[in-house]
mmCIF file of C-alpha atoms and ligand atoms in Angstrom:
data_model
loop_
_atom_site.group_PDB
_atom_site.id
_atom_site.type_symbol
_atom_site.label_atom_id
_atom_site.label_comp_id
_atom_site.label_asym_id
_atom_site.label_seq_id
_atom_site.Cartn_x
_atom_site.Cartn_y
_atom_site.Cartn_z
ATOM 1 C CA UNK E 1 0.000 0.000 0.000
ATOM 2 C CA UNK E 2 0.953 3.776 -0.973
ATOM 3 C CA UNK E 3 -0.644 7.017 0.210
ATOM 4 C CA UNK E 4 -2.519 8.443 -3.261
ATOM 5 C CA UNK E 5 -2.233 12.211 -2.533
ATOM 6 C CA UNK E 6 -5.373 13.392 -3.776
ATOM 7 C CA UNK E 7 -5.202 17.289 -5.160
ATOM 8 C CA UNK E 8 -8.666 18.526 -6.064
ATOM 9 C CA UNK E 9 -7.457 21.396 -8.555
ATOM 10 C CA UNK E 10 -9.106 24.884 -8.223
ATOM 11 C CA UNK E 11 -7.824 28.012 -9.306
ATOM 12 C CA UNK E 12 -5.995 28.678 -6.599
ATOM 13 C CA UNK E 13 -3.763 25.636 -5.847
ATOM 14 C CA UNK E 14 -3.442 24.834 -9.670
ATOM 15 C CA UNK E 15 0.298 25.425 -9.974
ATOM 16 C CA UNK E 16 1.404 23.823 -6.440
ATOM 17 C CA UNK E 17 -0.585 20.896 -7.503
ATOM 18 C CA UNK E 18 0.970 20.580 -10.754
ATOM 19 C CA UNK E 19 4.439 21.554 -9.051
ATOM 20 C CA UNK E 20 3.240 18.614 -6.515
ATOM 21 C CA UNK E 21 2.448 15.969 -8.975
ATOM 22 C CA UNK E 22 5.390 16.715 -11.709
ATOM 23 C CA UNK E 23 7.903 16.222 -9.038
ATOM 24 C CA UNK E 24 6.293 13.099 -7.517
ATOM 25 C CA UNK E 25 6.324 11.734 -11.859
ATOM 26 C CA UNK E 26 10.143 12.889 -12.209
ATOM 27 C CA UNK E 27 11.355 11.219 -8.928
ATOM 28 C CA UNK E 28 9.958 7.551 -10.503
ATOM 29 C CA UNK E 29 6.344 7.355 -9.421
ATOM 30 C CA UNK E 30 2.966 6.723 -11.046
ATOM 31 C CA UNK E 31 0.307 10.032 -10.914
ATOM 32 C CA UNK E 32 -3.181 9.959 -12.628
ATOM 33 C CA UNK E 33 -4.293 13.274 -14.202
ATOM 34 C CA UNK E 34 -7.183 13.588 -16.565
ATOM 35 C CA UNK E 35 -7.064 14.443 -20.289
ATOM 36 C CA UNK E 36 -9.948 15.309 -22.610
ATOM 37 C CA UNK E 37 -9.996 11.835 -23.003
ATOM 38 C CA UNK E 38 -9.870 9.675 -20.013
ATOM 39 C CA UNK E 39 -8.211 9.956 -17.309
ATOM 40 C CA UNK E 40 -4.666 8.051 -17.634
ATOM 41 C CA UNK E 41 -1.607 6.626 -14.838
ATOM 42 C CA UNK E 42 1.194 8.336 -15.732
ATOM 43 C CA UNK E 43 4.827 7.771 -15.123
ATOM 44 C CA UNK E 44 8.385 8.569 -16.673
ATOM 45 C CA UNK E 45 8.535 6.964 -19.978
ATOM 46 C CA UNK E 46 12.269 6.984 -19.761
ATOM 47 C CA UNK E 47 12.556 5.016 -17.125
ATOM 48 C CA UNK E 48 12.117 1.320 -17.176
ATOM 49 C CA UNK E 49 11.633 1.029 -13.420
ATOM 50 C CA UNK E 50 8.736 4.172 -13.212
ATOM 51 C CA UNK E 51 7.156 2.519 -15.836
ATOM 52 C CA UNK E 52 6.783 -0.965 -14.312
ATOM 53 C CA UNK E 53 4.824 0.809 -11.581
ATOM 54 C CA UNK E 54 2.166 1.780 -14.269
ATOM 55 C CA UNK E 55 2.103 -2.295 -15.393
ATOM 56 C CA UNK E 56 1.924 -3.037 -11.528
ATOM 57 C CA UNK E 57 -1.287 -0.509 -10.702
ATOM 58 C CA UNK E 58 -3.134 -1.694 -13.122
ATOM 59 C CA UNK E 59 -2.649 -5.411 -13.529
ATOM 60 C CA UNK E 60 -1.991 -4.816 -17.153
ATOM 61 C CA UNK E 61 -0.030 -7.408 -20.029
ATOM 62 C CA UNK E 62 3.120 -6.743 -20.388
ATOM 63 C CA UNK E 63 2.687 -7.429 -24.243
ATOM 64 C CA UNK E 64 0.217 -4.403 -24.448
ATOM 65 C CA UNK E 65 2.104 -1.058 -25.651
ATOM 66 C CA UNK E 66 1.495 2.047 -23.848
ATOM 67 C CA UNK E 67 1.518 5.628 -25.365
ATOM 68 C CA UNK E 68 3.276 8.319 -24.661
ATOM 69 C CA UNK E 69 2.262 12.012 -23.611
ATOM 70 C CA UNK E 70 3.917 15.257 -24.447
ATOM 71 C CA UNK E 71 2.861 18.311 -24.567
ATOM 72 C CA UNK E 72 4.211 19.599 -27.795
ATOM 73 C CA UNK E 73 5.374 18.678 -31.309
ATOM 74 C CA UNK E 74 9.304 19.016 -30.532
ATOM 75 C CA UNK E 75 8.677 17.131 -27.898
ATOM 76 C CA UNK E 76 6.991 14.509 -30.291
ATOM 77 C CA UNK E 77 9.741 15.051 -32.304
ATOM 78 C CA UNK E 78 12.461 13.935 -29.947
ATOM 79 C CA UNK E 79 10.893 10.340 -29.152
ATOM 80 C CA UNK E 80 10.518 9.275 -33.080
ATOM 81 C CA UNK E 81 13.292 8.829 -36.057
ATOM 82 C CA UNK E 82 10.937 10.556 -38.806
ATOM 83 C CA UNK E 83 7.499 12.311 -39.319
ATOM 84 C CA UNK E 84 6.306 11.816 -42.720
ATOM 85 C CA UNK E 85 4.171 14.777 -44.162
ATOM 86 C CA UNK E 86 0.770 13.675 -43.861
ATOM 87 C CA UNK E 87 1.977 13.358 -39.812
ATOM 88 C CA UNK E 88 2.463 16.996 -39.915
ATOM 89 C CA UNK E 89 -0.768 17.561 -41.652
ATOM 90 C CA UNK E 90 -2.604 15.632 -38.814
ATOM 91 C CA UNK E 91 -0.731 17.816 -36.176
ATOM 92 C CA UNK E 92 -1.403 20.523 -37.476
ATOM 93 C CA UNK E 93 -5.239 19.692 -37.561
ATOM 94 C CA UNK E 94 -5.692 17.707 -34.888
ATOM 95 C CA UNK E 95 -3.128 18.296 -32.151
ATOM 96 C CA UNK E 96 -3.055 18.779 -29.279
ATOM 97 C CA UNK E 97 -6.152 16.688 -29.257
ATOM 98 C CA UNK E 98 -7.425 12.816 -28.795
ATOM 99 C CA UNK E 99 -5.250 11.573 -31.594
ATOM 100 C CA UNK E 100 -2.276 8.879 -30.811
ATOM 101 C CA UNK E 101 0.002 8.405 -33.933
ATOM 102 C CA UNK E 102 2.339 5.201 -33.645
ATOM 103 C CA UNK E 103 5.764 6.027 -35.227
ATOM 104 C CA UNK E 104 9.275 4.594 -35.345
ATOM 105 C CA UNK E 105 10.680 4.717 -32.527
ATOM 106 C CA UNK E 106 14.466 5.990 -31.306
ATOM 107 C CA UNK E 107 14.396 4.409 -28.421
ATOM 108 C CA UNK E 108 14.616 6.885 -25.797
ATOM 109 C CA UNK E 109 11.635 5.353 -24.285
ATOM 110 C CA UNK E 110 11.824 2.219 -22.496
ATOM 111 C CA UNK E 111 11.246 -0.979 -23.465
ATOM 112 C CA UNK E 112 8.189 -1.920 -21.601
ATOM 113 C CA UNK E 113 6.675 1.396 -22.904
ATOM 114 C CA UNK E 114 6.867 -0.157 -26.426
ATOM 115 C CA UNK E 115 6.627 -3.442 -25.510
ATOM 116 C CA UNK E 116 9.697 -4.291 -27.549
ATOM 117 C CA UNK E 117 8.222 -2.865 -30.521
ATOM 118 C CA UNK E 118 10.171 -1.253 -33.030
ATOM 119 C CA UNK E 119 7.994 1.576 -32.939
ATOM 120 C CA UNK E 120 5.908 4.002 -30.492
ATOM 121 C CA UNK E 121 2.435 5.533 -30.266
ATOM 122 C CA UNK E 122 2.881 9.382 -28.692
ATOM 123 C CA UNK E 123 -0.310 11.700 -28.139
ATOM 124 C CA UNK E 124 0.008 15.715 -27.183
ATOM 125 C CA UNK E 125 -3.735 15.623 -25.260
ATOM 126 C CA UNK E 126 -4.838 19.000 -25.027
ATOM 127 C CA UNK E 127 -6.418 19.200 -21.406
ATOM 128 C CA UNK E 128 -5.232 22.541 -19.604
ATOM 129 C CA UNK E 129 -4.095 19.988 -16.508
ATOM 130 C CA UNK E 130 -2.328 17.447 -19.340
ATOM 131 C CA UNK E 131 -0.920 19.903 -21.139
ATOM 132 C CA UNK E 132 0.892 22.072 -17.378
ATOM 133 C CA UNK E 133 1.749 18.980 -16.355
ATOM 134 C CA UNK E 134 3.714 17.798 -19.152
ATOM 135 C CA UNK E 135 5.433 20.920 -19.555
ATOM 136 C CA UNK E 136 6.153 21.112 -15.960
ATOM 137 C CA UNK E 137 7.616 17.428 -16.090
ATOM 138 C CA UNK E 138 9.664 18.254 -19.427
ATOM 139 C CA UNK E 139 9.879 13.903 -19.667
ATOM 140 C CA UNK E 140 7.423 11.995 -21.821
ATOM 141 C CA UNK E 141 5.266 10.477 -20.054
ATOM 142 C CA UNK E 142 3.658 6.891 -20.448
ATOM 143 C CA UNK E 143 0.169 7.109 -19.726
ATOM 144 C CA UNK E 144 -2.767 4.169 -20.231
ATOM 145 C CA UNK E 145 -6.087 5.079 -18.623
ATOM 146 C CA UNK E 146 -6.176 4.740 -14.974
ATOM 147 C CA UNK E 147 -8.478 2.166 -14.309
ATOM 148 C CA UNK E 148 -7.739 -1.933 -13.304
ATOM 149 C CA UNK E 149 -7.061 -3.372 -16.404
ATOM 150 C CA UNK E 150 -10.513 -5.334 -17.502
ATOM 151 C CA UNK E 151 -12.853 -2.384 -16.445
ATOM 152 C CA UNK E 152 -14.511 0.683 -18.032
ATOM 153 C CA UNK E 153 -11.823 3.117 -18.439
ATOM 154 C CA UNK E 154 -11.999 6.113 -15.780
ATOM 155 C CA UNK E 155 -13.926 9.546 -16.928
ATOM 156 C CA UNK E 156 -13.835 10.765 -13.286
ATOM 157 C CA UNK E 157 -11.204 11.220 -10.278
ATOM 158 C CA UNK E 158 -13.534 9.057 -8.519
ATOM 159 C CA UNK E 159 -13.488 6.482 -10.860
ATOM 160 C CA UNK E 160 -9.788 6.365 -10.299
ATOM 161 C CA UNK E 161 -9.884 6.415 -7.203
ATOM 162 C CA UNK E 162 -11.951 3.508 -7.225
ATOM 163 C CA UNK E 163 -9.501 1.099 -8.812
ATOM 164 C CA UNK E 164 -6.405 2.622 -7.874
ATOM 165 C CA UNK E 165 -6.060 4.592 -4.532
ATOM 166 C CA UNK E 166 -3.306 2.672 -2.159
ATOM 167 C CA UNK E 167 -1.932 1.573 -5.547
ATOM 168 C CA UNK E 168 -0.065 4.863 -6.608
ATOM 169 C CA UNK E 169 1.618 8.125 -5.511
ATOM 170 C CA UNK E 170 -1.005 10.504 -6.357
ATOM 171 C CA UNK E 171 -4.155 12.083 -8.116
ATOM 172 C CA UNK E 172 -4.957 14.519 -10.128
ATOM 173 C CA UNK E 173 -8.650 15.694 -9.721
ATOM 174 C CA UNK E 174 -9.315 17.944 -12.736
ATOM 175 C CA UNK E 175 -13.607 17.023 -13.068
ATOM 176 C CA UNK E 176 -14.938 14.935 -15.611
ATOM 177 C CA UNK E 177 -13.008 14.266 -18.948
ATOM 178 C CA UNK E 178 -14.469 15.777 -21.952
ATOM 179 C CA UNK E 179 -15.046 13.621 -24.326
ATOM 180 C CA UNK E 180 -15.256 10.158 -22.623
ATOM 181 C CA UNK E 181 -13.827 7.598 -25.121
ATOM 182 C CA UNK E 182 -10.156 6.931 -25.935
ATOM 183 C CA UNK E 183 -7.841 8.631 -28.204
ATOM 184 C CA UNK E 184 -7.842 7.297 -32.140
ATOM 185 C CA UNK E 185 -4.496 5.197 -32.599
ATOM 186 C CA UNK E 186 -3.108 5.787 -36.230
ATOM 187 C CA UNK E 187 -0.406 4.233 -37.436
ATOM 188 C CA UNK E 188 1.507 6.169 -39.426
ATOM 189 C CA UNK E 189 4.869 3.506 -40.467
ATOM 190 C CA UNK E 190 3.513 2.807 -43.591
ATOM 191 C CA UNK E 191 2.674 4.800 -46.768
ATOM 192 C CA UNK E 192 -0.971 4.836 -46.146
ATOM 193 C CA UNK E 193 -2.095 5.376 -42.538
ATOM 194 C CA UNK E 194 -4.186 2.749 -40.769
ATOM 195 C CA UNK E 195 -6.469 3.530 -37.790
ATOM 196 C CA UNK E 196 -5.922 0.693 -34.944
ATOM 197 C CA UNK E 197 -8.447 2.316 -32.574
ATOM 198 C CA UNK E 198 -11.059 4.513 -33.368
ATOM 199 C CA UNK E 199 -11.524 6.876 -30.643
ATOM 200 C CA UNK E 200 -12.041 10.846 -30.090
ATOM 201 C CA UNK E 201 -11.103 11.654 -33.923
ATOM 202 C CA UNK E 202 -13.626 9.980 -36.399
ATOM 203 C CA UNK E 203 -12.661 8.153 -39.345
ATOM 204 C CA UNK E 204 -14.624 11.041 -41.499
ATOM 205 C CA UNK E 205 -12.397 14.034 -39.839
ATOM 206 C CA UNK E 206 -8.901 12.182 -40.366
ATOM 207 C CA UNK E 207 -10.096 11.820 -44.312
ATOM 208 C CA UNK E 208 -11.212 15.169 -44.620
ATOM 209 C CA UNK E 209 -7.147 16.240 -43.680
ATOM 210 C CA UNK E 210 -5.303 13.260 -45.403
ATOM 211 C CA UNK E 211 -7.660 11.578 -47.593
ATOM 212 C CA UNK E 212 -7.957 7.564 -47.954
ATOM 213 C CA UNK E 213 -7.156 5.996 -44.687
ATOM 214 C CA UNK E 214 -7.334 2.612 -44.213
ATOM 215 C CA UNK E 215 -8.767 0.434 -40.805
ATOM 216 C CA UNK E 216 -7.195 -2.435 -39.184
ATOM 217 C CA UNK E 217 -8.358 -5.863 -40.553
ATOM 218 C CA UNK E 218 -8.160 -6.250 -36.543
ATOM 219 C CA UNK E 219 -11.135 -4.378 -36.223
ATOM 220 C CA UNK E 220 -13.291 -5.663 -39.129
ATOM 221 C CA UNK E 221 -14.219 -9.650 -39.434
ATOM 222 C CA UNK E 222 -15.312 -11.198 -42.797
ATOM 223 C CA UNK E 223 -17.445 -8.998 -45.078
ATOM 224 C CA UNK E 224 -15.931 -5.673 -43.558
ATOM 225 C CA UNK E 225 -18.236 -5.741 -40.782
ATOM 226 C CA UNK E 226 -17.400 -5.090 -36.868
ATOM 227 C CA UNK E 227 -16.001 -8.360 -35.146
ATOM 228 C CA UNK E 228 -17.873 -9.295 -32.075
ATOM 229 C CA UNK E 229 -16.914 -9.818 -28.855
ATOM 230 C CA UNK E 230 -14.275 -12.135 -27.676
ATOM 231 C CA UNK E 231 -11.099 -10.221 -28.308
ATOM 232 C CA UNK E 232 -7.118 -11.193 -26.691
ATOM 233 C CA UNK E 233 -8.146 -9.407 -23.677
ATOM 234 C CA UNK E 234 -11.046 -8.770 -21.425
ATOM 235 C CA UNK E 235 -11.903 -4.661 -21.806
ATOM 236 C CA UNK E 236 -13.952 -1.879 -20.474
ATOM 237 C CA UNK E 237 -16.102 -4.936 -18.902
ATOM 238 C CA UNK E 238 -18.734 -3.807 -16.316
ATOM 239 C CA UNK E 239 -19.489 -5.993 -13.120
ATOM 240 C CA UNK E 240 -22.761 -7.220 -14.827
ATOM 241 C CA UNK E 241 -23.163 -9.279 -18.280
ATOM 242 C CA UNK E 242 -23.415 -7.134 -21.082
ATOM 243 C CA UNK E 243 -25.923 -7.690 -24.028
ATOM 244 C CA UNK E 244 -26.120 -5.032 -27.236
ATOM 245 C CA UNK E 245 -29.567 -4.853 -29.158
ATOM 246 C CA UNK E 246 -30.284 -4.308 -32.350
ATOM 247 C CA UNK E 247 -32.883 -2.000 -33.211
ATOM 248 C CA UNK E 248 -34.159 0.570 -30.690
ATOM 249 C CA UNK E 249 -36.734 0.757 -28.205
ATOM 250 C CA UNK E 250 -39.372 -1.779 -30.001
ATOM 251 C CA UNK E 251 -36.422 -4.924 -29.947
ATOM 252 C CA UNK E 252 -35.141 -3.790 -26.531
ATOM 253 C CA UNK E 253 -38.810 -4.112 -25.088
ATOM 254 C CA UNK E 254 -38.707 -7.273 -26.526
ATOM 255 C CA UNK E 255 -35.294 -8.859 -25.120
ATOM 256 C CA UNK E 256 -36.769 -7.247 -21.310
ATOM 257 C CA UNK E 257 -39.852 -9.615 -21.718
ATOM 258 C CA UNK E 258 -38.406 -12.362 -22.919
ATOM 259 C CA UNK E 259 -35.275 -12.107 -20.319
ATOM 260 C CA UNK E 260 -37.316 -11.693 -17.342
ATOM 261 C CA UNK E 261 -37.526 -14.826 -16.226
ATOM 262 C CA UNK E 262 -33.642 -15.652 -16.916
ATOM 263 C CA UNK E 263 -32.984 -12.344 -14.911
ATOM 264 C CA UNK E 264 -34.079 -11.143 -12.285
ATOM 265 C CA UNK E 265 -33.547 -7.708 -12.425
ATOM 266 C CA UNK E 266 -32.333 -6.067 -16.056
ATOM 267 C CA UNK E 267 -30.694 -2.841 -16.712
ATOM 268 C CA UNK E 268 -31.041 -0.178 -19.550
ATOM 269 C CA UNK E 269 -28.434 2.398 -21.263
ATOM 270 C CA UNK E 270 -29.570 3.570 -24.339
ATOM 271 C CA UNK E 271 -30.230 7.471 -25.565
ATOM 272 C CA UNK E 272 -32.644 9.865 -24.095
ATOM 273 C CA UNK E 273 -34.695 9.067 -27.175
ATOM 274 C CA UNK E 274 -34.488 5.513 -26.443
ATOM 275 C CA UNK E 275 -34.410 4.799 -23.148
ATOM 276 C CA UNK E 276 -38.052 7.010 -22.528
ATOM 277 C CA UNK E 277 -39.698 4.219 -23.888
ATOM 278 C CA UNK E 278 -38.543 1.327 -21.857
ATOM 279 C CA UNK E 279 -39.292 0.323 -18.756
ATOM 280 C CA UNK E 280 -36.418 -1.600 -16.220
ATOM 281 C CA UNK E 281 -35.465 -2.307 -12.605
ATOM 282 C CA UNK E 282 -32.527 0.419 -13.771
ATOM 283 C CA UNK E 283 -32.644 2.847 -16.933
ATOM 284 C CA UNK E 284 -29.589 4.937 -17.728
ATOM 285 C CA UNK E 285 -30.048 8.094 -20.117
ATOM 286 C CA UNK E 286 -26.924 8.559 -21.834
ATOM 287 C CA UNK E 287 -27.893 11.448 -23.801
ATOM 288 C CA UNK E 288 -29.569 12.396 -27.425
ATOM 289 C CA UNK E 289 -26.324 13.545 -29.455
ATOM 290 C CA UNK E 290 -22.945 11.416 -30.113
ATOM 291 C CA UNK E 291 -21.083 13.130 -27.878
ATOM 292 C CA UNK E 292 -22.781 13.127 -25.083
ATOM 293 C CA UNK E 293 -23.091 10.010 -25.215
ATOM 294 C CA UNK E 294 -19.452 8.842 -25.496
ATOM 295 C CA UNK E 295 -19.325 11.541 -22.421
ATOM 296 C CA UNK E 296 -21.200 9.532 -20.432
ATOM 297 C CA UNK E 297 -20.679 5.846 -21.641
ATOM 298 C CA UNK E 298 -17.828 4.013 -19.080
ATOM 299 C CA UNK E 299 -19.431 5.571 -16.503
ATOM 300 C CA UNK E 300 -22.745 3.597 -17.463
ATOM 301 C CA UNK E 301 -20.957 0.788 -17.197
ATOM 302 C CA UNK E 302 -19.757 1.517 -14.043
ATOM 303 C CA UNK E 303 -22.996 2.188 -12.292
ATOM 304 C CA UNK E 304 -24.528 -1.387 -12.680
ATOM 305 C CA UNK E 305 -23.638 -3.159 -9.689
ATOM 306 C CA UNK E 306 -23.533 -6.759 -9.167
ATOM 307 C CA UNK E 307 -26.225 -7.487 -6.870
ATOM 308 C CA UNK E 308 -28.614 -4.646 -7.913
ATOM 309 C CA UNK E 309 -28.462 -5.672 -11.477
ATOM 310 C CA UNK E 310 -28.568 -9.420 -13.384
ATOM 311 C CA UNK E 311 -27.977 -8.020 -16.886
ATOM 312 C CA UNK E 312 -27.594 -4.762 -19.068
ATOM 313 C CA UNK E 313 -28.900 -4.172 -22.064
ATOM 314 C CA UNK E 314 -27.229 -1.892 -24.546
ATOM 315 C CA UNK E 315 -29.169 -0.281 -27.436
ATOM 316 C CA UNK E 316 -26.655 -0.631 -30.686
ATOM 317 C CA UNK E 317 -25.539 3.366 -31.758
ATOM 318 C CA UNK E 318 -24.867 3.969 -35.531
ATOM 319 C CA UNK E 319 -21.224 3.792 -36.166
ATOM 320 C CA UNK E 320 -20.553 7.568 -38.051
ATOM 321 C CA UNK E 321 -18.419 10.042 -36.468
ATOM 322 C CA UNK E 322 -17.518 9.191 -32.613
ATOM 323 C CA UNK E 323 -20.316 6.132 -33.211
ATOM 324 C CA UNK E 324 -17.448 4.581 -34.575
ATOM 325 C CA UNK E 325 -15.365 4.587 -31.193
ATOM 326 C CA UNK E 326 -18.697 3.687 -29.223
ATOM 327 C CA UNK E 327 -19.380 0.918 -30.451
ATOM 328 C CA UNK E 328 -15.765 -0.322 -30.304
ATOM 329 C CA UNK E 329 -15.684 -0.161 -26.835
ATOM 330 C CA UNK E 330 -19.179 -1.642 -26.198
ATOM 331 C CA UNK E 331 -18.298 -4.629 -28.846
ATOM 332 C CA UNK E 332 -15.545 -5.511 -26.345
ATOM 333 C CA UNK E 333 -17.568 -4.714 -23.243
ATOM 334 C CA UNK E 334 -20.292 -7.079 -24.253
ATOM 335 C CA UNK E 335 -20.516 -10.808 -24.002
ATOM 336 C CA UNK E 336 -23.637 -10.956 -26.437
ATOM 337 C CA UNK E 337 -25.022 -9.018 -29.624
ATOM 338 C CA UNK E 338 -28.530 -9.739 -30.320
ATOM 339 C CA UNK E 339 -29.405 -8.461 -34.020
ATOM 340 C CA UNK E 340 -32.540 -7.745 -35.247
HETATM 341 P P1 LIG Q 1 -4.580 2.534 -23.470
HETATM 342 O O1 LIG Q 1 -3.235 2.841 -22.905
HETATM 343 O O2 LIG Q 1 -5.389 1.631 -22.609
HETATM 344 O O3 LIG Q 1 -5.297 3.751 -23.945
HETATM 345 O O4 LIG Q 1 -4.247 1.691 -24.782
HETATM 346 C C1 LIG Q 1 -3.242 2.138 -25.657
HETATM 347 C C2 LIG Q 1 -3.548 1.650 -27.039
HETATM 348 O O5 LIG Q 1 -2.547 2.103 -27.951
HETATM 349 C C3 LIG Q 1 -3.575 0.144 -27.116
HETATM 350 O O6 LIG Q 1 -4.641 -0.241 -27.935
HETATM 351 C C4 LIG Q 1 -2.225 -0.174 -27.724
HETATM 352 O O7 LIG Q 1 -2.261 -1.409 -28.380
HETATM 353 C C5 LIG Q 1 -2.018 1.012 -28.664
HETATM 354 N N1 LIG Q 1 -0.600 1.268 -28.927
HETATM 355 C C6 LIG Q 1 0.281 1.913 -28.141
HETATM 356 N N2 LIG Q 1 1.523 1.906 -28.687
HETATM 357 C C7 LIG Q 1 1.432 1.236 -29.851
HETATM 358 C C8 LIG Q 1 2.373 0.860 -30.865
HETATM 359 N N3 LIG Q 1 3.655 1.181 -30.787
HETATM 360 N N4 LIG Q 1 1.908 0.161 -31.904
HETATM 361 C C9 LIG Q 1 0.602 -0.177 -31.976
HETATM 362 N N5 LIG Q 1 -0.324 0.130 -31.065
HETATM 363 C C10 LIG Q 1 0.075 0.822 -30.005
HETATM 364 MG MG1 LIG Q 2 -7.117 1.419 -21.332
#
């Protein structure tokens, strides 16, 4: 067990917190801060040892790469060997922002950040608290999301310190994270770039800067469509089993009925729209535009308990703009997908 120093930024303390937590990161130890993003468990990307402490937190793979955080494009520049041009189109667009673009790497970043890989995925993130801290600290820093590796990522302190308090040096309390899903991974190693996560910059808005992009065959089964759930590792998985539905309020009426005597009590996230129609033992309104609802998504899924709730149902988003990213995460989340 650690003491998590907890700073709960206002105007006032702002700069002795970041002074705080940027010393605690650049004498070795892990500090969660938010971004626009989520909030992620920082630590010296340099150092092997600082690092570990990230892997240790969290209970995450070693196998699984984590990206790194800095707060400007030298910065950037200093981890990689080259930034092709349409890199420096996308910065130029898109960063600081939710965008992660995986490069060659020099190797001043340890291994474990990389994984052993031969390159590295860096991010600026442009949240006022990210973006002192990183400038204070003058280090990249390695950063996953902050949560236990298996649950819903972390969109609030709280939600951090949830998973994670005893576990590392310190927190960063900036409120609620902006936009609520991940950051898009690119990779940019080849001549045409290939999203590997979709995330906080859609598909649509990455074309409309570079043109053609292409999407990991990862991320698409046979016949171009989404794979389902069952993928290497467990992810963003809430306490409860997970089902998505298929077509709106009518089919999701239908899957309560026919579920209620499998469960005993059944849970609801769906959008405003949606979820005024239904009645369950538990009905979460995630909001009526895209955003809001990627906003408020993991913590959804953290609200079901076990014990309160037998099973979630999920109404199925359409998959344009930040859809894309939703539906991502709940794909992974989910342990069935009933189609209509
Ligand atoms: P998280 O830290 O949980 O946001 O996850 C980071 C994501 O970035 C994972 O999906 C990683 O697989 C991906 N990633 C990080 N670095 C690389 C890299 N060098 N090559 C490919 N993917 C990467
Ligand atoms: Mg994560």
């Amino acid at each position: 067990m650690v003491q998590t120093k907890r700073w709960s930024i206002t105007e006032t303390n702002y700069q002795q917190a970041i002074d705080e937590a940027a010393a605690l990161l650049k004498s070795g130890s892990a500090v969660a801060f938010p971004t626009e993003t989520v909030y992620g468990l920082g630590a010296d990307a340099t150092s092997e040892e600082a690092v570990a402490k990230i892997f240790q937190a969290k209970g995450r793979p070693a196998d699984n790469p984590l990206i790194a955080h800095v707060a400007t494009k030298e910065q950037l520049a200093k981890l990689v060997t080259n930034i092709p041009p349409f890199v420096d189109k996308l910065i130029d667009a898109f960063s600081p922002g939710p965008l992660t673009y995986v490069l060659p790497t020099n190797d001043l970043c340890a291994t474990n950040v990389t994984a052993g890989l031969s390159t590295i995925g860096v991010r600026m993130p442009v949240h006022p608290v990210a973006q002192s801290l990183l400038k204070q600290c003058d280090i990249p820093i390695a950063a996953p999301s902050a949560n236990t590796s298996g649950k819903p990522s972390p969109t609030t302190a709280d939600h951090v310190w949830q998973d994670l308090h005893g576990k590392i040096a310190g927190l960063l309390d900036g409120g609620p994270t902006g936009v609520g899903v991940e950051s898009t991974v690119i990779d940019c190693t080849g001549e045409i770039p290939i999203v590997l996560r979709p995330g906080g910059v859609s598909r649509e808005q990455l074309e409309e800067v570079i043109g053609e992009v292409m999407v990991d065959p990862a991320l698409v089964g046979a016949e171009g469509r989404p794979k389902a759930p069952g993928m290497k590792y467990k992810h963003y998985a809430p306490e409860v089993p997970l089902w998505l539905v298929e077509g709106s309020a009518e089919k999701l009426k239908e899957v309560l009925a026919k579920e209620r005597d499998n469960y005993h009590r059944i849970g609801v996230m769906a959008s405003n729209e949606t979820a005024a129609h239904v009645e369950a033992d538990q009905v979460i309104s995630l909001g009526s535009k895209q955003s809001e609802i990627a906003a408020h998504l993991y913590d959804a899924l953290r609200t079901f308990k076990e014990g309160d709730i037998d099973l979630i149902l999920c109404e199925v988003f359409p998959e344009t703009g930040i859809g894309e990213a939703i539906m991502n995460r709940l794909r992974k989340a989910a342990s069935e997908y009933v189609a209509e």
